[in-house]
Amino acid sequence: MSLQVPNHHKERICSLYSDDEVLDEDDRSSPPWPNESSKSSFCLPHTGRLSPSIKEDSSQLAAVIKMGWLDKNPPQGALYYQRRWVKLDVDYLRYFDNEKEVYSKGLISTAFITSVSSVGELKFEVATNNRTFIFRAESETERNEWVCVLRDCTGGRHRQSSLTSGSPLAPDYQGYLELRGLRSKLYTVVASDKVFLYKNIDDYRIGVGITSIDMNVGNVKDSDRRSFDLTTPYRIFSFIAESEQMREQWVKAMREAIGEALSNSEVVERIWAEPSNSSCADCGAPKPDWAAINLCVVICKRCAGEHRGLGPSISKVRSLKMDKKVWTEELIQVFLGLGNERVNSFWAANIPPSEALSPSSGSEDRRRFITNKYRQGKYRKYHPLYGNQRELNNALCINVQCSDLLETLSLIFCGADVNCSTGMASCPTPESLASTHSQPLQAELLRHNLNTELPQLQVDGGMDLEHYQPPPTVSYNGFLHKTASMGRAVTERKVKEDFSRRWCTLNDGTFSYYESDKNAIPNGTLKDSDIVCLAVDAPDKHGFEFTFELYSESDRLYLFGTDDPDSHKEWVKCIAKSFIPASAEPLLRLSFERIGRLKCKDGLNLQQSKVGWFALTGSTLHVYLEKNKGEEIHLRKLNELSIQQDNEVLVLVEKGRTLYIEGERKLDFAGWCAAIQAAAGSGGDTLSQQQLTETDIPVIVLSCIDYITQCGLTSEGIYRKSGVNSRVAALCERFRQDARSLRLKEGEHQVDDVSNTLKRFFRDLEEGLFTTENGSNWLGATAIQDENEKISEYKVLLDRLPRVNKATLQALINHLYCVQRFADLNQMNLHNLAIVFGPTLFQTDGKDYTAGRAIEDLIQHYILIFEVDEQQLNKQLEEIKAIIKMREKLNTKFPVRNADIHPRTEGDGHFICTVYLEELKATAEQHVKIPGSMTAAELAYEVLDRRNIPVKEKDYWSCWEVCENQEIERPLHYQERVLPILHSVGNESLLLIKKQPAMDAMITYLGTKVDVSKHGMMKFREERAFLGLGLPTGNFHDRFFILNSTSLRMYKDVRSNKPERDWGVKNLKIYLGIKKKLRPPTCWGLTVVYESKKQDKPERQQWYLCCETQTEMREWYATFLSIQYEGNLWPQDGLQQSRVSRVLPDTRHGNVSLIPLRGSENEMRNSVAAFSQDALALLRDVR
Ligand SMILES: [Zn+2]
């Protein structure tokens, strides 16, 4: 059948091209459409087939809010207005050449309209972000009506102009397509059951298109190589794709759209079969394609939008076209059995004519009406039993056994309890009762109302919508601004323009966001079970003042913002409530910065991880690992905090326990790590904001004091000599970042650097050790003549100090007291110490001695002022003497370990593990505390030291991981951390300290090599994970291997070009030995474990390599190690180096004495004064 158009006048030539484009020749010389004489298939039938009934089929007509003739402003440069037939529906404002046209010349997505205003005589302006359209009506009334409906249509989103972004469509396929007869290509978008044409991609992005084609009347046919036709009863669109391949894609996408359209119309056609369902139950608009499935009404899209505003506890809104799954046969039958007319005999029994809606009613009226009708039940027909709960329930139970659906509806919405007890054990609920009595439709109706909130008429009849009370289950909605979801952390500031305004709802355990409050289909949803973390940003982090981040199970991050603090607070509260289980409910009462779930293990049970619920507030981590049992972890008081195993485990060591938090997902884990680290770091420059020990002393202070006590008490001029300024600055910075992780080590750190770090800490301390408020009182006390009176005054002042200051002062004065007790060794007597510490602690310039006097008093009367137990103090002094003696005796051979000599070292939660020495016998057992930072060498040394085993040169004592019934073993690299090994191995693995006999030979071998690589034959066997059982398969086969700095490649034989396998060397763990069960052909075998720690696909493979000789095996092994550890197989200075260090200061670094050691008091004061004014000044003076 020919669809061609007979001749017609030129002004009737219709263009598909949007006429506000530069290409506006359509009304003049050369139409972009081939004219009629070309017999093109682009024809516009005006007769015959274009009967009104066919047009009715177009869903574009269904929801038309207003239509009529308007003059549209001409394209740029043109002079006269063009007469256009204009139609408005919820989604689009479209304009056509005439009223018979099916395909518009242009369409503007209402979602992108930013403002509508009257301009000049009879004119009005429709503005989008990028473009303004001007229309002229025929009368003032007409103009005002258009403005009114347009505003109403876009009213829900008086968005800031910058916020419109993205597309209202969720495209299935898109790209440029040539439309035969047009000079330029069109940006074509296949979305759901429609095809949209845009002039270009930019227009698509701003929601200004040419036309849309409903695919329910479409048919797609291939024509030749690159072209295909989309035919509809009104027009044939001949498209040309860029390639044959592309054509196939397009045809496929469009056919799918047709399929979608046809299946979409299935439900709707059936529902409309009941005549009263073909107009909206609320406003009467034709062809309603939405429904409130619990209220049993079929409604139009605009009314559906208002229904959604009520929340799903009142109205469960579903599309007849898109929500195919909910439309069970039973539900369709319920809607056919009831029908809008009968249902309205209940819902709309008493509507005052003044309140009734019409299809053209504005949203305000709609909202009011729909709220009255369903939330308040204002117009319903009251059931005779209304108010009598028992009778209602009773009636419901009886009625559901018969087929009267309307009565059930009436009972439910007049207060009968859908969940009431029937009193029958066999069918305890009305729903089961209905099912038992073969009333599936009754059961279906009940099922959709199990959680429905009953209509409640407000006494004053008011329409106060703002005070919507959420039902007991968390429910909340409102506008938020959202950025596109992300697969990475938000590191940059997001400006307002990056956010789009979205209508968000939280209901039935689902958080959804919509294009606007008019849309019924969410742009996206997140189930509460998918939310793993909620993080509240500090105000003003982004363009919106208040923002929060949601992290999903699938590792996406969603950023939401608002300028309204109350709304922000409410959203955070409600979302947290929706996904935090009742067992961790107290977390919700905290004003957390971050809340969510994480997998973790604790020191008591390393084998099994469990889910923990965490909330972070300030520097406290609140944890629920077990039901209803909350714990608090004070992050600034942790003994240790580290991220281990390739950033996959966060280890928190606190007094008495160790907690491992595992990174199950990348994003939220990284967020937690950063937040916990920040919270555990020093929070600022005041004393109480530092990382603290259990006894409330800053970690930095105690670290320095401990270090000086051990290594510096005999150092001449300790605290008077200056360190190297750059090193002091670096130490201060390291402490500031994470004091806990810094372990001061002799040899690595110089005594004078550490002593100056301590001084600088106190000097720079905000508010000082004595507090800004009270500092002068302390100084004033020095003037008191009577000693006893003075001491009492100091005691009073001491009690006035905050807890942390008091504890810190006591620790420091205790330390200084000890220092001056050894003045014969270090030359720092009471007076000298006071000169140095007075100005430092009081933060004065040191020009007069008042501050020094105060410190002198405090040290001198330490015992009285601080009420010190003298016995305890003497014990401490004895210990220090022992240290000094031991250091003299041992000289540099052995380390002095913290734990043995220092009672102040606190009990910590380090994992205690059993380590064997030389043999796996009970008598060889050692129980060792393993801090997270402990290396294999440190562990080996610790064990040897306990057993008093001296370490000789070329004794390659190592820590071995022994597993598989001791059939395979692996010496840990000396720098390898021990804790991750304990953390990852099963019960069958053991740690054994023994010598590594082959080390010397390996080092010698590697010394002969120019480059580290190896190739040769080995016998290979693989262990494939078969059905997850890890059954060994196959036998040993000869293979050729090449090992180089990056990978191990396996070839079938020497001549093969292509490797059969290729492993990254860094991911391999090599054990010596092979399980006997596998019958290795030689006894020189290696077991190789390949572990890939990829987030998405963790992988573990195991295979075996057999060598002909021991030498061969050793060489392979040495090469592996050398590559993995970049040639660093053994500490250069032997194992001792790992713990023992030089006591003598490293003079190479120029340990210049900046303060004259034995100078006059005046010289000392001046240099202290200079130091306090400009830390660098002294350095400059000297140089
Ligand atoms: Zn309606």
GROMACS .gro file of N, CA and C in nm, residues 78 269 405 432 456 463 579 598 638 794 934 1074 1079:
model
   39
   78ALA      N    1   1.484   3.480   1.121
   78ALA     CA    2   1.360   3.489   1.044
   78ALA      C    3   1.269   3.591   1.109
  269GLU      N    4  -0.416  -0.318   2.778
  269GLU     CA    5  -0.534  -0.348   2.696
  269GLU      C    6  -0.634  -0.433   2.774
  405LEU      N    7  -1.544  -0.865   4.624
  405LEU     CA    8  -1.421  -0.788   4.642
  405LEU      C    9  -1.448  -0.647   4.694
  432SER      N   10  -0.501  -1.634   5.448
  432SER     CA   11  -0.499  -1.780   5.434
  432SER      C   12  -0.640  -1.836   5.429
  456GLN      N   13  -0.710   0.833   5.750
  456GLN     CA   14  -0.743   0.898   5.877
  456GLN      C   15  -0.788   1.037   5.851
  463MET      N   16  -0.575   2.046   5.538
  463MET     CA   17  -0.503   1.975   5.434
  463MET      C   18  -0.353   1.994   5.454
  579PHE      N   19   1.879   0.073   5.756
  579PHE     CA   20   1.968  -0.040   5.729
  579PHE      C   21   2.047  -0.091   5.849
  598LEU      N   22   3.083  -0.390   5.850
  598LEU     CA   23   3.214  -0.432   5.802
  598LEU      C   24   3.236  -0.575   5.850
  638LEU      N   25   4.468   0.386   7.076
  638LEU     CA   26   4.510   0.256   7.024
  638LEU      C   27   4.660   0.237   7.042
  794TYR      N   28   5.121   2.486   9.451
  794TYR     CA   29   5.143   2.404   9.331
  794TYR      C   30   5.043   2.288   9.325
  934MET      N   31   5.587  -0.630   6.367
  934MET     CA   32   5.701  -0.719   6.389
  934MET      C   33   5.740  -0.792   6.261
 1074ILE      N   34   5.729  -3.076   4.850
 1074ILE     CA   35   5.603  -3.110   4.788
 1074ILE      C   36   5.539  -3.221   4.871
 1079ARG      N   37   5.347  -3.782   4.510
 1079ARG     CA   38   5.454  -3.863   4.452
 1079ARG      C   39   5.544  -3.782   4.358
   0.00000   0.00000   0.00000
